[in-house]
PDB file of C-alpha atoms in Angstrom:
ATOM      1  CA  UNK A 165      42.157 -59.228 -35.820  1.00 52.00           C
ATOM      2  CA  UNK A 166      40.132 -56.206 -34.881  1.00 54.00           C
ATOM      3  CA  UNK A 167      40.018 -55.067 -31.288  1.00 55.00           C
ATOM      4  CA  UNK A 168      36.451 -55.592 -30.057  1.00 54.00           C
ATOM      5  CA  UNK A 169      34.888 -52.462 -28.512  1.00 56.00           C
ATOM      6  CA  UNK A 170      31.765 -51.472 -26.966  1.00 53.00           C
ATOM      7  CA  UNK A 171      30.533 -50.022 -30.265  1.00 54.00           C
ATOM      8  CA  UNK A 172      31.616 -52.949 -32.234  1.00 52.00           C
ATOM      9  CA  UNK A 173      29.929 -55.200 -29.670  1.00 55.00           C
ATOM     10  CA  UNK A 174      26.694 -53.305 -29.864  1.00 52.00           C
ATOM     11  CA  UNK A 175      26.991 -53.275 -33.711  1.00 52.00           C
ATOM     12  CA  UNK A 176      27.096 -57.085 -33.554  1.00 55.00           C
ATOM     13  CA  UNK A 177      24.283 -57.413 -31.199  1.00 53.00           C
ATOM     14  CA  UNK A 178      21.969 -55.198 -33.107  1.00 52.00           C
ATOM     15  CA  UNK A 179      22.917 -56.165 -36.736  1.00 53.00           C
ATOM     16  CA  UNK A 180      24.447 -59.524 -36.343  1.00 57.00           C
ATOM     17  CA  UNK A 181      27.503 -58.397 -38.151  1.00 55.00           C
ATOM     18  CA  UNK A 182      31.095 -57.687 -36.898  1.00 55.00           C
ATOM     19  CA  UNK A 183      32.578 -54.181 -37.456  1.00 53.00           C
ATOM     20  CA  UNK A 184      34.011 -55.561 -40.949  1.00 57.00           C
ATOM     21  CA  UNK A 185      30.743 -56.409 -42.116  1.00 56.00           C
ATOM     22  CA  UNK A 186      31.141 -60.157 -41.611  1.00 57.00           C
ATOM     23  CA  UNK A 187      28.222 -62.253 -40.080  1.00 58.00           C
ATOM     24  CA  UNK A 188      29.056 -63.191 -36.570  1.00 54.00           C
ATOM     25  CA  UNK A 189      28.720 -66.814 -35.620  1.00 57.00           C
ATOM     26  CA  UNK A 190      25.714 -67.395 -33.589  1.00 52.00           C
ATOM     27  CA  UNK A 191      24.212 -70.586 -32.251  1.00 55.00           C
ATOM     28  CA  UNK A 192      20.823 -68.905 -31.340  1.00 51.00           C
ATOM     29  CA  UNK A 193      18.028 -70.032 -33.688  1.00 52.00           C
ATOM     30  CA  UNK A 194      16.666 -67.576 -36.118  1.00 53.00           C
ATOM     31  CA  UNK A 195      13.325 -66.170 -35.488  1.00 50.00           C
ATOM     32  CA  UNK A 196      11.986 -67.269 -38.723  1.00 51.00           C
ATOM     33  CA  UNK A 197      13.173 -70.903 -37.741  1.00 52.00           C
ATOM     34  CA  UNK A 198      10.821 -70.686 -34.716  1.00 53.00           C
ATOM     35  CA  UNK A 199       7.871 -69.672 -36.613  1.00 52.00           C
ATOM     36  CA  UNK A 200       7.963 -72.589 -39.079  1.00 55.00           C
ATOM     37  CA  UNK A 201       8.715 -75.340 -36.318  1.00 63.00           C
ATOM     38  CA  UNK A 202       6.339 -78.422 -36.799  1.00 67.00           C
ATOM     39  CA  UNK A 203       5.380 -77.365 -40.288  1.00 67.00           C
ATOM     40  CA  UNK A 204       5.662 -79.431 -43.569  1.00 71.00           C
ATOM     41  CA  UNK A 205       8.913 -78.695 -45.516  1.00 74.00           C
ATOM     42  CA  UNK A 206       8.416 -75.984 -47.887  1.00 72.00           C
ATOM     43  CA  UNK A 207       5.446 -74.570 -46.076  1.00 71.00           C
ATOM     44  CA  UNK A 208       6.055 -70.674 -45.653  1.00 71.00           C
ATOM     45  CA  UNK A 209       4.670 -68.622 -42.918  1.00 67.00           C
ATOM     46  CA  UNK A 210       3.571 -65.085 -43.865  1.00 71.00           C
ATOM     47  CA  UNK A 211       2.958 -62.812 -41.108  1.00 66.00           C
ATOM     48  CA  UNK A 212       0.180 -60.284 -42.200  1.00 70.00           C
ATOM     49  CA  UNK A 213       0.234 -58.166 -38.964  1.00 71.00           C
ATOM     50  CA  UNK A 214       1.211 -54.674 -39.298  1.00 70.00           C
ATOM     51  CA  UNK A 215       3.606 -52.881 -36.385  1.00 76.00           C
ATOM     52  CA  UNK A 216       2.321 -51.157 -33.693  1.00 74.00           C
ATOM     53  CA  UNK A 217      -0.931 -51.057 -31.747  1.00 72.00           C
ATOM     54  CA  UNK A 218      -3.878 -52.724 -33.243  1.00 71.00           C
ATOM     55  CA  UNK A 219      -6.636 -49.886 -34.075  1.00 69.00           C
ATOM     56  CA  UNK A 220      -9.771 -49.722 -32.070  1.00 73.00           C
ATOM     57  CA  UNK A 221     -12.968 -50.220 -33.983  1.00 74.00           C
ATOM     58  CA  UNK A 222     -14.356 -46.676 -35.069  1.00 73.00           C
ATOM     59  CA  UNK A 223     -11.099 -44.935 -34.078  1.00 78.00           C
ATOM     60  CA  UNK A 224     -10.084 -42.132 -36.423  1.00 83.00           C
ATOM     61  CA  UNK A 225      -6.881 -42.295 -38.190  1.00 86.00           C
ATOM     62  CA  UNK A 226      -4.187 -40.349 -36.882  1.00 86.00           C
ATOM     63  CA  UNK A 227      -1.444 -38.373 -38.925  1.00 90.00           C
ATOM     64  CA  UNK A 228       1.845 -37.225 -37.890  1.00 92.00           C
ATOM     65  CA  UNK A 229       2.193 -33.389 -37.923  1.00 93.00           C
ATOM     66  CA  UNK A 230       5.568 -31.653 -37.284  1.00 94.00           C
ATOM     67  CA  UNK A 231       5.477 -27.750 -36.346  1.00 93.00           C
ATOM     68  CA  UNK A 232       7.747 -25.596 -34.206  1.00 96.00           C
ATOM     69  CA  UNK A 233       6.043 -24.006 -30.758  1.00 96.00           C
ATOM     70  CA  UNK A 234       7.456 -21.524 -28.645  1.00 97.00           C
ATOM     71  CA  UNK A 235       9.577 -23.204 -25.705  1.00 97.00           C
ATOM     72  CA  UNK A 236       7.609 -21.773 -22.998  1.00 97.00           C
ATOM     73  CA  UNK A 237       4.386 -22.870 -24.365  1.00 97.00           C
ATOM     74  CA  UNK A 238       5.758 -26.530 -24.479  1.00 96.00           C
ATOM     75  CA  UNK A 239       7.165 -26.328 -21.032  1.00 97.00           C
ATOM     76  CA  UNK A 240       3.476 -25.476 -19.822  1.00 97.00           C
ATOM     77  CA  UNK A 241       2.143 -28.256 -21.729  1.00 97.00           C
ATOM     78  CA  UNK A 242       4.467 -30.739 -20.154  1.00 97.00           C
ATOM     79  CA  UNK A 243       3.866 -29.585 -16.836  1.00 97.00           C
ATOM     80  CA  UNK A 244       0.166 -29.874 -17.029  1.00 97.00           C
ATOM     81  CA  UNK A 245       0.366 -33.152 -18.613  1.00 97.00           C
ATOM     82  CA  UNK A 246       2.319 -34.408 -15.641  1.00 97.00           C
ATOM     83  CA  UNK A 247      -0.231 -32.578 -12.939  1.00 97.00           C
ATOM     84  CA  UNK A 248      -3.241 -34.187 -14.773  1.00 96.00           C
ATOM     85  CA  UNK A 249      -1.760 -37.393 -15.368  1.00 96.00           C
ATOM     86  CA  UNK A 250      -2.408 -37.381 -19.090  1.00 96.00           C
ATOM     87  CA  UNK A 251      -0.200 -37.011 -22.246  1.00 96.00           C
ATOM     88  CA  UNK A 252       0.731 -33.808 -24.250  1.00 96.00           C
ATOM     89  CA  UNK A 253      -1.031 -35.106 -27.313  1.00 95.00           C
ATOM     90  CA  UNK A 254      -4.350 -35.203 -25.474  1.00 96.00           C
ATOM     91  CA  UNK A 255      -3.853 -31.660 -24.056  1.00 97.00           C
ATOM     92  CA  UNK A 256      -3.025 -30.549 -27.617  1.00 96.00           C
ATOM     93  CA  UNK A 257      -6.138 -32.426 -29.065  1.00 95.00           C
ATOM     94  CA  UNK A 258      -8.465 -30.937 -26.250  1.00 96.00           C
ATOM     95  CA  UNK A 259      -7.326 -27.567 -26.691  1.00 96.00           C
ATOM     96  CA  UNK A 260      -7.506 -27.602 -30.748  1.00 95.00           C
ATOM     97  CA  UNK A 261     -10.907 -28.809 -30.598  1.00 95.00           C
ATOM     98  CA  UNK A 262     -12.151 -26.213 -28.051  1.00 95.00           C
ATOM     99  CA  UNK A 263     -10.454 -23.476 -30.182  1.00 95.00           C
ATOM    100  CA  UNK A 264     -12.071 -24.827 -33.369  1.00 95.00           C
ATOM    101  CA  UNK A 265     -15.541 -25.313 -31.731  1.00 93.00           C
ATOM    102  CA  UNK A 266     -15.284 -21.589 -30.751  1.00 91.00           C
ATOM    103  CA  UNK A 267     -14.452 -20.483 -34.393  1.00 89.00           C
ATOM    104  CA  UNK A 268     -17.061 -22.472 -35.733  1.00 86.00           C
ATOM    105  CA  UNK A 269     -20.049 -21.023 -33.586  1.00 79.00           C
ATOM    106  CA  UNK A 270     -19.050 -17.554 -34.476  1.00 74.00           C
TER     107      UNK A 270
END
């Protein structure tokens, strides 16, 4: 029998599998069992919700963007975010809008 280590214990907690890939015995009810309590046999519940926060009506769609910036600039943005009690994202958005507004007026 395999020795149970912290890693194998976490693997079982996260995946429900032992290190050998065998399902661990669990008496806890599955989440799908809870969602179908009180329904007629054969009735299936379909969860149409999307993960994450719900969108606010009129909110613009956001796109993930990845690029590299100088470390010193990022450190300044982080410090400003703490001082102004806002997020780095909001600072970058405001800076880009201000920059683009200046370019468009020219």
